[in-house]
Short mmCIF file of C-alpha atoms and ligand atoms in Angstrom, two decimals:
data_model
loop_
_atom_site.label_atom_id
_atom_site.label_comp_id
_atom_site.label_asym_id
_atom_site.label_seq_id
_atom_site.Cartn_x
_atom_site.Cartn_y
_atom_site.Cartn_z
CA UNK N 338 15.64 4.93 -4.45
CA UNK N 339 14.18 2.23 -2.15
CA UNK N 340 12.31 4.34 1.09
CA UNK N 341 11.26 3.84 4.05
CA UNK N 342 7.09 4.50 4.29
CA UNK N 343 4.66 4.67 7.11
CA UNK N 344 1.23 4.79 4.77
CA UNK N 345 -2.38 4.64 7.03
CA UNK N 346 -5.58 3.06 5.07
CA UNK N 347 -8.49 4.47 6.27
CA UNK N 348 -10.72 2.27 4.14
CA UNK N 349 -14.53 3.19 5.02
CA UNK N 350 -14.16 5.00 8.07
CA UNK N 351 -14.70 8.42 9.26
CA UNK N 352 -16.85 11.45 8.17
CA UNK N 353 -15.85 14.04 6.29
CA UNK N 354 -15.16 16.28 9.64
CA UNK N 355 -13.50 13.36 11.76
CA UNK N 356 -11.30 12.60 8.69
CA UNK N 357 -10.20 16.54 8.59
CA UNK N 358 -9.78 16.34 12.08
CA UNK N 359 -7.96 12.82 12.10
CA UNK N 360 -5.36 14.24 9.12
CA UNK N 361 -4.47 17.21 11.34
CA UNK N 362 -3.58 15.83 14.16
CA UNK N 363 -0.88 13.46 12.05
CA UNK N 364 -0.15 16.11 10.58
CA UNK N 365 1.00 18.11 13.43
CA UNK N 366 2.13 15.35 15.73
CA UNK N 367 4.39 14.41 12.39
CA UNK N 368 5.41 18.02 12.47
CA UNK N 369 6.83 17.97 15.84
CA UNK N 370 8.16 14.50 16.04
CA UNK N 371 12.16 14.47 16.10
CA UNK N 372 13.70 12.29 13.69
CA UNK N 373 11.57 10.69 11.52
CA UNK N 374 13.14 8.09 9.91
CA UNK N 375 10.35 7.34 7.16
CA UNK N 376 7.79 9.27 4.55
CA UNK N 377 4.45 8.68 6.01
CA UNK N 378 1.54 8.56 3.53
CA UNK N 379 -2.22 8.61 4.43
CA UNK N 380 -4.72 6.94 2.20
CA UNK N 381 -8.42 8.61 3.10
CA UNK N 382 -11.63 8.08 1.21
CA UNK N 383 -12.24 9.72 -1.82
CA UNK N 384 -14.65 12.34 -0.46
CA UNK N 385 -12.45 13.29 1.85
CA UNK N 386 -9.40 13.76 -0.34
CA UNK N 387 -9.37 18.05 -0.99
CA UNK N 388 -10.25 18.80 2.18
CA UNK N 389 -7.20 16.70 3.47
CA UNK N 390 -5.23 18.03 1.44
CA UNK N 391 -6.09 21.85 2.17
CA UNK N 392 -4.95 21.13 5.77
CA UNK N 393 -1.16 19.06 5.39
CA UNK N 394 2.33 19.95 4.82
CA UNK N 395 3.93 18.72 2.02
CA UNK N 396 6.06 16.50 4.60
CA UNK N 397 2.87 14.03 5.21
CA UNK N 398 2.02 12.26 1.44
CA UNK N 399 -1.68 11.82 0.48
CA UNK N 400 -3.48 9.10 -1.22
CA UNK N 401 -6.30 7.38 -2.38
CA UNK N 402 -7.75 3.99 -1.35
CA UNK N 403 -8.68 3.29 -5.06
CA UNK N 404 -9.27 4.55 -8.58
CA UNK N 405 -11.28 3.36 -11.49
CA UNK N 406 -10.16 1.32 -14.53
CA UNK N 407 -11.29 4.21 -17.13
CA UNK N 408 -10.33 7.46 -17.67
CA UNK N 409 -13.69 8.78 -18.05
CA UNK N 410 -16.96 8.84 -19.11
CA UNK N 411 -20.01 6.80 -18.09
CA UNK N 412 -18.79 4.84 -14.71
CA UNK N 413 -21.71 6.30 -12.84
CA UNK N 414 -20.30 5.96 -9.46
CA UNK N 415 -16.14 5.49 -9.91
CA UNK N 416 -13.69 7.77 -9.49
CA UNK N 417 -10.56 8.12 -11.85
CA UNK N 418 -7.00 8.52 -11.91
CA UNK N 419 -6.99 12.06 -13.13
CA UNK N 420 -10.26 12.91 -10.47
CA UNK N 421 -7.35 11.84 -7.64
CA UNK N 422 -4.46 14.01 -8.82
CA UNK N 423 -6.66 16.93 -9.41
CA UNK N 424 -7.01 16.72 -5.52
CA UNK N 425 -3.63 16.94 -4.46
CA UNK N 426 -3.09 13.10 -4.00
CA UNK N 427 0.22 11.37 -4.91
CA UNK N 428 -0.17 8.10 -3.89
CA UNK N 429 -3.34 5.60 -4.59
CA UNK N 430 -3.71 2.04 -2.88
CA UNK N 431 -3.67 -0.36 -6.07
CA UNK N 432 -5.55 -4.03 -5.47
CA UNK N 433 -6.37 -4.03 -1.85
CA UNK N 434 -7.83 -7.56 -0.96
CA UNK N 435 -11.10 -5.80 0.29
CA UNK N 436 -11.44 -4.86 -3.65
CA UNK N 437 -10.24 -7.94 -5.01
CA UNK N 438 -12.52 -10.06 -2.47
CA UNK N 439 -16.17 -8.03 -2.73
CA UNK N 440 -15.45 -5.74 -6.10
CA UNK N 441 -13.97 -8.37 -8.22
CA UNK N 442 -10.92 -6.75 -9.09
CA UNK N 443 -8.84 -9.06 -11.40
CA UNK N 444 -5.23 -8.88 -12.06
CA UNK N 445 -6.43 -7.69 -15.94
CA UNK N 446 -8.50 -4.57 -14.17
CA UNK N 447 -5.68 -4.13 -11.91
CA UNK N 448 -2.89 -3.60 -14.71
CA UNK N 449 -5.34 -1.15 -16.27
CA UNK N 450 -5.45 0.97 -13.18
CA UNK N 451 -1.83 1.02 -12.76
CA UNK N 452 -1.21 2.49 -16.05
CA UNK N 453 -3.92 5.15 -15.32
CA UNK N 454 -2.11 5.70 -12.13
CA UNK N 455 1.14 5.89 -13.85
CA UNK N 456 -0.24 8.38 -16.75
CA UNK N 457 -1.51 10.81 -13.63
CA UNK N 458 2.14 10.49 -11.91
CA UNK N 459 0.18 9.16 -8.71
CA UNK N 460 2.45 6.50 -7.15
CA UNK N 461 0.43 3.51 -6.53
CA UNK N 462 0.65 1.10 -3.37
CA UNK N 463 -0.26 -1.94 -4.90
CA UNK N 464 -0.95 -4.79 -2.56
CA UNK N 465 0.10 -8.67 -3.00
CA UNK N 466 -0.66 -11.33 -0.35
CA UNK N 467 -2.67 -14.76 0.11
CA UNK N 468 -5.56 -16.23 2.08
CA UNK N 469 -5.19 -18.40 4.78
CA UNK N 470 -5.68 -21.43 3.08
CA UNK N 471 -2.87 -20.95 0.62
CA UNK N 472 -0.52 -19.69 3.92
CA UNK N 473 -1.63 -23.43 5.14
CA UNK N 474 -1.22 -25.43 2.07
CA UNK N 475 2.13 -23.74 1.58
CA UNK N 476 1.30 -22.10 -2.19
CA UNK N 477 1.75 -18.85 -0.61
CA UNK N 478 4.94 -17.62 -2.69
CA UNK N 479 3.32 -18.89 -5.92
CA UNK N 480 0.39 -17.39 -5.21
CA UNK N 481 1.88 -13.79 -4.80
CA UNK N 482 4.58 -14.36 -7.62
CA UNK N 483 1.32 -14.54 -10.19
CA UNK N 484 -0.20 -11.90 -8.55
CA UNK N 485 2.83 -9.40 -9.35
CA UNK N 486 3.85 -11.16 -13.01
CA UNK N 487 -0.11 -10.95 -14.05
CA UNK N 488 -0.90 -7.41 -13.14
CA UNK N 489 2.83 -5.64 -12.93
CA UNK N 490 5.07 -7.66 -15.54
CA UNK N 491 4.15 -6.16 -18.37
CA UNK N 492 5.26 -2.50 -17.38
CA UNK N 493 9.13 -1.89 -18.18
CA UNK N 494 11.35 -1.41 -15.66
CA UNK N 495 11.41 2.48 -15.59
CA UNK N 496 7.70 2.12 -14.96
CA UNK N 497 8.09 -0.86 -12.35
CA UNK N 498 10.46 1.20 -10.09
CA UNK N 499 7.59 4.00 -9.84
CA UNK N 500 5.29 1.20 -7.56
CA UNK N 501 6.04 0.49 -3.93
CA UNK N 502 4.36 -2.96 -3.01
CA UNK N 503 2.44 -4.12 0.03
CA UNK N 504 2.35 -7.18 0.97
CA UNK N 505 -0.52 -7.69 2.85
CA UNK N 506 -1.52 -11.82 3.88
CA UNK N 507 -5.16 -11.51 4.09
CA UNK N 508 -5.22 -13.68 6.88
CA UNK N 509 -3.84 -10.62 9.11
CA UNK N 510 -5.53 -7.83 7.51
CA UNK N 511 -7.84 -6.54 10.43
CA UNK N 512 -7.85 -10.06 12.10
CA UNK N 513 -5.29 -8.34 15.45
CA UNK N 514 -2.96 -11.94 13.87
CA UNK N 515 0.33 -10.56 12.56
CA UNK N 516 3.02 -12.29 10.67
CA UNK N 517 5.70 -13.13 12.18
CA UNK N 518 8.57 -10.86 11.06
CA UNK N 519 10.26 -14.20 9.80
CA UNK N 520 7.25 -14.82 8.02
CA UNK N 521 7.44 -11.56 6.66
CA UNK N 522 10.54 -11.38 5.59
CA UNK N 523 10.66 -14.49 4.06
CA UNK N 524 7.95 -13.15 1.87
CA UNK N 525 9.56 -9.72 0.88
CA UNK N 526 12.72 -11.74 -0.04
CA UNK N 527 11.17 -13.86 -2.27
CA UNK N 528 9.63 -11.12 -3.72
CA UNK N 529 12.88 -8.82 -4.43
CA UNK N 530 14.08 -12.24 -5.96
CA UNK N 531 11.06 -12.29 -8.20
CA UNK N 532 11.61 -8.69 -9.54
CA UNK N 533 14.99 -9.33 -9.53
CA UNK N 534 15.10 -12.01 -12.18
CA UNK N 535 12.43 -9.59 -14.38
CA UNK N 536 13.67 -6.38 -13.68
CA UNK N 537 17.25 -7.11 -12.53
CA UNK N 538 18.68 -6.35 -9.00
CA UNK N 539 19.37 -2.97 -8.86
CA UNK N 540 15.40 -2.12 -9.59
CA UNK N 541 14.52 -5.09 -7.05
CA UNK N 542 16.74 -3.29 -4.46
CA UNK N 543 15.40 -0.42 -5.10
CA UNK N 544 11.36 -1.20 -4.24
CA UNK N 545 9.86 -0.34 -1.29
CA UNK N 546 7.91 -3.44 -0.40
CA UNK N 547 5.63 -2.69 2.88
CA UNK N 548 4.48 -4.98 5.18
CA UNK N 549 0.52 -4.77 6.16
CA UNK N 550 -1.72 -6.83 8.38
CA UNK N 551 -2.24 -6.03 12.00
CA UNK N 552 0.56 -4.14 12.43
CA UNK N 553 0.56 -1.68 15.22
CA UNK N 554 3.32 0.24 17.78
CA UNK N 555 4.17 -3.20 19.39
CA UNK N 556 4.97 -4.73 16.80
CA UNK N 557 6.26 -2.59 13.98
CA UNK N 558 10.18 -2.44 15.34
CA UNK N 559 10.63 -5.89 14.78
CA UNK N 560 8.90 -5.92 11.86
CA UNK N 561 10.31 -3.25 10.30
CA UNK N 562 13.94 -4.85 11.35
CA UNK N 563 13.97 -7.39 8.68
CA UNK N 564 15.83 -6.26 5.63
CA UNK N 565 13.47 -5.83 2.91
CA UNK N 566 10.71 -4.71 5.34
CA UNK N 567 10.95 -1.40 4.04
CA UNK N 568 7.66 -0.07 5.94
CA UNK N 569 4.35 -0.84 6.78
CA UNK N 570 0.40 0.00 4.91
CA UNK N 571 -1.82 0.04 8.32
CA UNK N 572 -5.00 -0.52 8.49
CA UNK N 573 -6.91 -0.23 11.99
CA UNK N 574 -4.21 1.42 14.32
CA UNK N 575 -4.24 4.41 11.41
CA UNK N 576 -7.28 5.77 12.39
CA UNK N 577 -5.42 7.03 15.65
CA UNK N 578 -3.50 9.71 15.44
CA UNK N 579 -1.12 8.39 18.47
CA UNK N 580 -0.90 5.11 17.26
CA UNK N 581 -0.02 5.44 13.75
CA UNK N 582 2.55 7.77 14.95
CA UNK N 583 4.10 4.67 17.52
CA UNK N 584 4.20 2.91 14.16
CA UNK N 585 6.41 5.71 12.22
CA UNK N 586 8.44 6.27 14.99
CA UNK N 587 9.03 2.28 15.09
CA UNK N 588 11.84 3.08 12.45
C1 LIG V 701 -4.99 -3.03 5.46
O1 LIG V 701 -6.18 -3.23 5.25
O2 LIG V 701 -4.29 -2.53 4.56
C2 LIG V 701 -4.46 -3.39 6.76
C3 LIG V 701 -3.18 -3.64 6.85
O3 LIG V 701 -5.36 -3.44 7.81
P1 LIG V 701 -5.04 -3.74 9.36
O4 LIG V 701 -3.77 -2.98 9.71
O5 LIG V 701 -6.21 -3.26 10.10
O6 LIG V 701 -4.82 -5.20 9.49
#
Protein backbone atom coordinates (compact mmCIF):
# COMPACT_ATOMS: atom_id res chain seq x y z
CA UNK A 1 0.00 0.00 0.00
CA UNK A 2 1.29 3.41 -1.16
CA UNK A 3 2.62 5.43 2.39
CA UNK A 4 3.30 8.35 3.43
CA UNK A 5 7.37 8.62 4.58
CA UNK A 6 9.40 11.23 6.28
CA UNK A 7 13.09 9.42 5.69
CA UNK A 8 16.39 11.79 6.98
CA UNK A 9 19.89 11.10 5.04
CA UNK A 10 22.54 11.74 7.14
CA UNK A 11 25.15 11.10 4.48
CA UNK A 12 28.75 11.78 6.10
CA UNK A 13 27.90 13.57 9.06
CA UNK A 14 28.09 13.05 12.68
CA UNK A 15 30.19 10.86 15.08
CA UNK A 16 29.30 7.91 16.38
CA UNK A 17 28.07 9.73 19.82
CA UNK A 18 26.31 12.82 18.05
CA UNK A 19 24.57 10.29 15.73
CA UNK A 20 23.28 8.25 19.04
CA UNK A 21 22.43 11.37 20.42
CA UNK A 22 20.81 12.88 17.13
CA UNK A 23 18.54 9.37 16.72
CA UNK A 24 17.22 9.85 20.27
CA UNK A 25 16.05 12.90 20.26
CA UNK A 26 13.77 11.92 16.91
CA UNK A 27 13.09 9.32 18.48
CA UNK A 28 11.48 10.78 21.43
CA UNK A 29 10.22 14.00 19.94
CA UNK A 30 8.47 11.31 17.33
CA UNK A 31 7.24 9.59 20.43
CA UNK A 32 5.41 12.45 21.79
CA UNK A 33 4.25 14.14 18.69
CA UNK A 34 0.29 13.86 18.26
CA UNK A 35 -0.81 12.63 15.06
CA UNK A 36 1.67 11.67 12.88
CA UNK A 37 0.46 11.34 9.67
CA UNK A 38 3.62 9.53 8.05
CA UNK A 39 6.38 6.55 8.82
CA UNK A 40 9.53 8.40 9.34
CA UNK A 41 12.74 6.54 8.41
CA UNK A 42 16.35 7.63 9.27
CA UNK A 43 19.19 6.68 7.04
CA UNK A 44 22.65 7.01 9.33
CA UNK A 45 26.10 5.87 8.34
CA UNK A 46 27.00 2.50 8.45
CA UNK A 47 29.08 2.67 11.64
CA UNK A 48 26.55 4.06 13.31
CA UNK A 49 23.78 1.65 12.38
CA UNK A 50 23.60 -0.94 15.86
CA UNK A 51 24.03 1.56 18.07
CA UNK A 52 20.96 3.41 16.49
CA UNK A 53 19.19 0.84 16.51
CA UNK A 54 19.74 -0.25 20.31
CA UNK A 55 18.19 3.16 21.21
CA UNK A 56 14.60 3.47 18.80
CA UNK A 57 11.17 2.24 18.95
CA UNK A 58 10.01 0.22 16.40
CA UNK A 59 7.70 3.34 15.40
CA UNK A 60 10.90 5.32 13.85
CA UNK A 61 12.33 2.92 10.64
CA UNK A 62 16.14 2.61 10.21
CA UNK A 63 18.29 2.55 7.23
CA UNK A 64 21.33 2.59 5.49
CA UNK A 65 22.82 5.21 3.13
CA UNK A 66 24.25 2.37 0.91
CA UNK A 67 25.21 -1.27 0.46
CA UNK A 68 27.64 -3.08 -1.72
CA UNK A 69 27.03 -4.89 -5.04
CA UNK A 70 28.33 -8.44 -3.56
CA UNK A 71 27.27 -10.52 -1.06
CA UNK A 72 30.58 -11.19 0.30
CA UNK A 73 33.95 -11.85 0.21
CA UNK A 74 36.94 -9.74 -0.79
CA UNK A 75 35.41 -5.95 -1.08
CA UNK A 76 37.98 -4.74 1.38
CA UNK A 77 36.17 -1.74 2.49
CA UNK A 78 32.13 -2.27 1.42
CA UNK A 79 29.53 -3.19 3.35
CA UNK A 80 26.71 -5.70 2.24
CA UNK A 81 23.18 -6.26 2.17
CA UNK A 82 23.13 -8.99 4.73
CA UNK A 83 25.98 -6.77 7.05
CA UNK A 84 22.80 -4.04 7.10
CA UNK A 85 19.97 -6.35 8.15
CA UNK A 86 22.06 -8.05 10.69
CA UNK A 87 21.92 -4.51 12.34
CA UNK A 88 18.42 -3.97 12.66
CA UNK A 89 18.04 -1.81 9.43
CA UNK A 90 14.97 -2.08 7.13
CA UNK A 91 15.41 0.39 4.76
CA UNK A 92 18.77 1.22 2.58
CA UNK A 93 19.11 4.43 0.27
CA UNK A 94 19.61 2.75 -3.32
CA UNK A 95 21.60 5.18 -6.07
CA UNK A 96 21.95 8.43 -4.31
CA UNK A 97 23.47 11.00 -6.85
CA UNK A 98 26.45 11.55 -4.38
CA UNK A 99 27.25 7.68 -5.33
CA UNK A 100 26.40 7.83 -8.79
CA UNK A 101 28.45 11.26 -9.24
CA UNK A 102 31.98 10.40 -7.18
CA UNK A 103 31.58 6.30 -6.79
CA UNK A 104 30.53 5.54 -10.25
CA UNK A 105 27.53 3.75 -9.55
CA UNK A 106 25.89 2.62 -12.88
CA UNK A 107 22.39 1.64 -13.41
CA UNK A 108 24.01 -2.22 -14.02
CA UNK A 109 25.67 -1.95 -10.24
CA UNK A 110 22.56 -0.42 -9.11
CA UNK A 111 20.12 -3.37 -10.24
CA UNK A 112 22.62 -5.68 -8.53
CA UNK A 113 22.22 -3.96 -5.23
CA UNK A 114 18.58 -3.93 -5.39
CA UNK A 115 18.30 -7.56 -5.67
CA UNK A 116 20.75 -7.93 -2.70
CA UNK A 117 18.51 -5.55 -0.94
CA UNK A 118 15.51 -7.44 -1.92
CA UNK A 119 17.11 -11.03 -0.91
CA UNK A 120 17.83 -9.33 2.80
CA UNK A 121 14.02 -7.99 2.92
CA UNK A 122 15.62 -4.38 3.43
CA UNK A 123 13.32 -1.96 1.56
CA UNK A 124 15.40 0.17 -0.57
CA UNK A 125 14.91 4.07 -1.25
CA UNK A 126 16.17 4.23 -4.54
CA UNK A 127 16.71 7.68 -5.90
CA UNK A 128 15.94 9.03 -9.63
CA UNK A 129 16.50 12.68 -10.67
CA UNK A 130 18.61 14.87 -13.26
CA UNK A 131 21.31 17.55 -13.33
CA UNK A 132 20.71 20.90 -14.04
CA UNK A 133 21.58 20.88 -17.44
CA UNK A 134 19.09 18.25 -18.45
CA UNK A 135 16.27 20.35 -16.08
CA UNK A 136 17.41 23.27 -18.69
CA UNK A 137 17.51 21.48 -21.91
CA UNK A 138 14.17 19.96 -21.01
CA UNK A 139 15.39 15.96 -21.21
CA UNK A 140 14.56 15.77 -17.67
CA UNK A 141 11.59 13.09 -17.89
CA UNK A 142 13.69 11.00 -20.32
CA UNK A 143 16.41 11.17 -18.36
CA UNK A 144 14.69 9.71 -15.16
CA UNK A 145 12.41 7.26 -17.26
CA UNK A 146 15.98 5.37 -18.25
CA UNK A 147 17.13 5.71 -15.00
CA UNK A 148 14.09 3.55 -13.50
CA UNK A 149 13.65 1.09 -16.84
CA UNK A 150 17.69 0.42 -16.71
CA UNK A 151 18.16 -0.38 -13.08
CA UNK A 152 14.35 -1.35 -11.83
CA UNK A 153 12.57 -2.89 -15.06
CA UNK A 154 13.76 -6.00 -14.94
CA UNK A 155 12.34 -6.95 -11.39
CA UNK A 156 8.57 -8.28 -11.63
CA UNK A 157 6.02 -6.49 -10.29
CA UNK A 158 5.75 -8.26 -6.83
CA UNK A 159 9.36 -7.22 -6.46
CA UNK A 160 8.80 -3.56 -7.93
CA UNK A 161 6.05 -2.75 -5.33
CA UNK A 162 8.71 -3.59 -2.43
CA UNK A 163 10.85 -0.07 -3.60
CA UNK A 164 9.68 3.38 -2.63
CA UNK A 165 11.41 5.96 -5.06
CA UNK A 166 12.99 9.34 -4.48
CA UNK A 167 13.12 11.62 -6.73
CA UNK A 168 15.75 13.76 -6.00
CA UNK A 169 16.84 16.70 -9.05
CA UNK A 170 20.40 17.06 -8.30
CA UNK A 171 20.21 20.53 -8.91
CA UNK A 172 18.39 20.92 -5.33
CA UNK A 173 20.12 18.36 -3.44
CA UNK A 174 21.97 20.52 -0.70
CA UNK A 175 21.96 23.64 -3.03
CA UNK A 176 18.89 25.55 -0.25
CA UNK A 177 16.99 25.65 -4.40
CA UNK A 178 13.82 23.56 -4.14
CA UNK A 179 11.50 22.48 -6.83
CA UNK A 180 8.70 23.96 -7.16
CA UNK A 181 5.87 21.67 -5.99
CA UNK A 182 4.55 21.98 -9.70
CA UNK A 183 7.78 20.97 -10.73
CA UNK A 184 7.60 18.23 -8.51
CA UNK A 185 4.65 16.94 -9.19
CA UNK A 186 4.90 17.04 -12.64
CA UNK A 187 7.79 14.73 -12.18
CA UNK A 188 6.13 12.10 -9.79
CA UNK A 189 3.23 11.96 -12.33
CA UNK A 190 5.17 11.15 -15.06
CA UNK A 191 6.73 8.71 -13.15
CA UNK A 192 3.48 6.73 -11.80
CA UNK A 193 2.68 6.88 -15.66
CA UNK A 194 5.95 5.21 -16.40
CA UNK A 195 5.39 2.29 -13.91
CA UNK A 196 2.07 2.30 -14.83
CA UNK A 197 2.44 1.22 -18.43
CA UNK A 198 5.24 -1.61 -17.02
CA UNK A 199 3.75 -2.62 -14.01
CA UNK A 200 0.10 -1.57 -14.50
CA UNK A 201 -1.82 1.04 -12.37
CA UNK A 202 -2.70 -0.49 -9.39
CA UNK A 203 1.28 -1.18 -8.56
CA UNK A 204 1.99 2.52 -9.91
CA UNK A 205 -0.65 3.75 -7.36
CA UNK A 206 0.61 1.96 -4.99
CA UNK A 207 4.54 3.44 -4.85
CA UNK A 208 5.61 5.76 -2.56
CA UNK A 209 7.58 8.17 -4.66
CA UNK A 210 9.39 10.89 -2.24
CA UNK A 211 10.35 14.09 -3.08
CA UNK A 212 14.14 15.20 -2.01
CA UNK A 213 16.19 18.32 -2.56
CA UNK A 214 16.20 21.16 -0.13
CA UNK A 215 13.26 20.40 1.42
CA UNK A 216 12.76 21.70 4.88
CA UNK A 217 9.61 22.81 7.46
CA UNK A 218 8.74 25.75 5.07
CA UNK A 219 8.37 24.13 2.44
CA UNK A 220 7.33 20.54 2.89
CA UNK A 221 3.27 21.32 3.23
CA UNK A 222 3.09 22.41 -0.12
CA UNK A 223 5.17 20.02 -1.31
CA UNK A 224 3.83 17.26 0.18
CA UNK A 225 0.19 18.62 -1.14
CA UNK A 226 0.64 17.47 -4.62
CA UNK A 227 -0.87 14.09 -5.23
CA UNK A 228 1.79 11.71 -5.85
CA UNK A 229 4.15 13.56 -3.44
CA UNK A 230 3.90 10.84 -1.15
CA UNK A 231 6.84 12.17 1.25
CA UNK A 232 10.05 13.56 1.32
CA UNK A 233 14.16 11.87 1.62
CA UNK A 234 15.92 15.04 3.47
CA UNK A 235 19.08 15.74 3.40
CA UNK A 236 20.50 18.84 5.47
CA UNK A 237 17.44 19.87 7.71
CA UNK A 238 17.68 15.91 9.01
CA UNK A 239 20.49 16.40 10.99
CA UNK A 240 18.16 18.51 13.40
CA UNK A 241 16.14 16.89 15.45
CA UNK A 242 13.46 19.96 15.43
CA UNK A 243 13.58 20.43 11.96
CA UNK A 244 13.14 17.12 10.53
CA UNK A 245 10.31 16.85 12.86
CA UNK A 246 8.62 20.42 11.15
CA UNK A 247 9.05 18.30 8.04
CA UNK A 248 6.96 15.08 9.38
CA UNK A 249 4.56 17.06 10.92
CA UNK A 250 4.18 18.98 7.39
CA UNK A 251 1.70 16.04 6.57
C1 LIG B 1 19.59 14.25 -0.21
O1 LIG B 1 20.81 14.26 -0.35
O2 LIG B 1 18.99 13.17 -0.26
C2 LIG B 1 18.92 15.52 0.02
C3 LIG B 1 17.66 15.60 -0.30
O3 LIG B 1 19.68 16.54 0.55
P1 LIG B 1 19.17 18.02 0.97
O4 LIG B 1 17.84 17.85 1.67
O5 LIG B 1 20.22 18.54 1.86
O6 LIG B 1 19.02 18.79 -0.28
Amino acid sequence: MRKNIVAGNWKMNTTLAEGVGLAKDVNEALKNAADVKCDVVICVPFTHLASVAAVIDEKLGLGAENCADHVKGAYTGEVSAPMVASTGAKYVILGHSERRQYYGETSEILKEKVNLALAENLTPIFCIGEVLEERENGSFLDVVTKQIQEALFDLSAEDFGKLILAYEPVWAIGTGKTATAEQAQEMHAHIRGVIAEKYGKEVADNCSILYGGSCKPSNAKELFAKADVDGGLIGGAALDAASFMGIVTAF
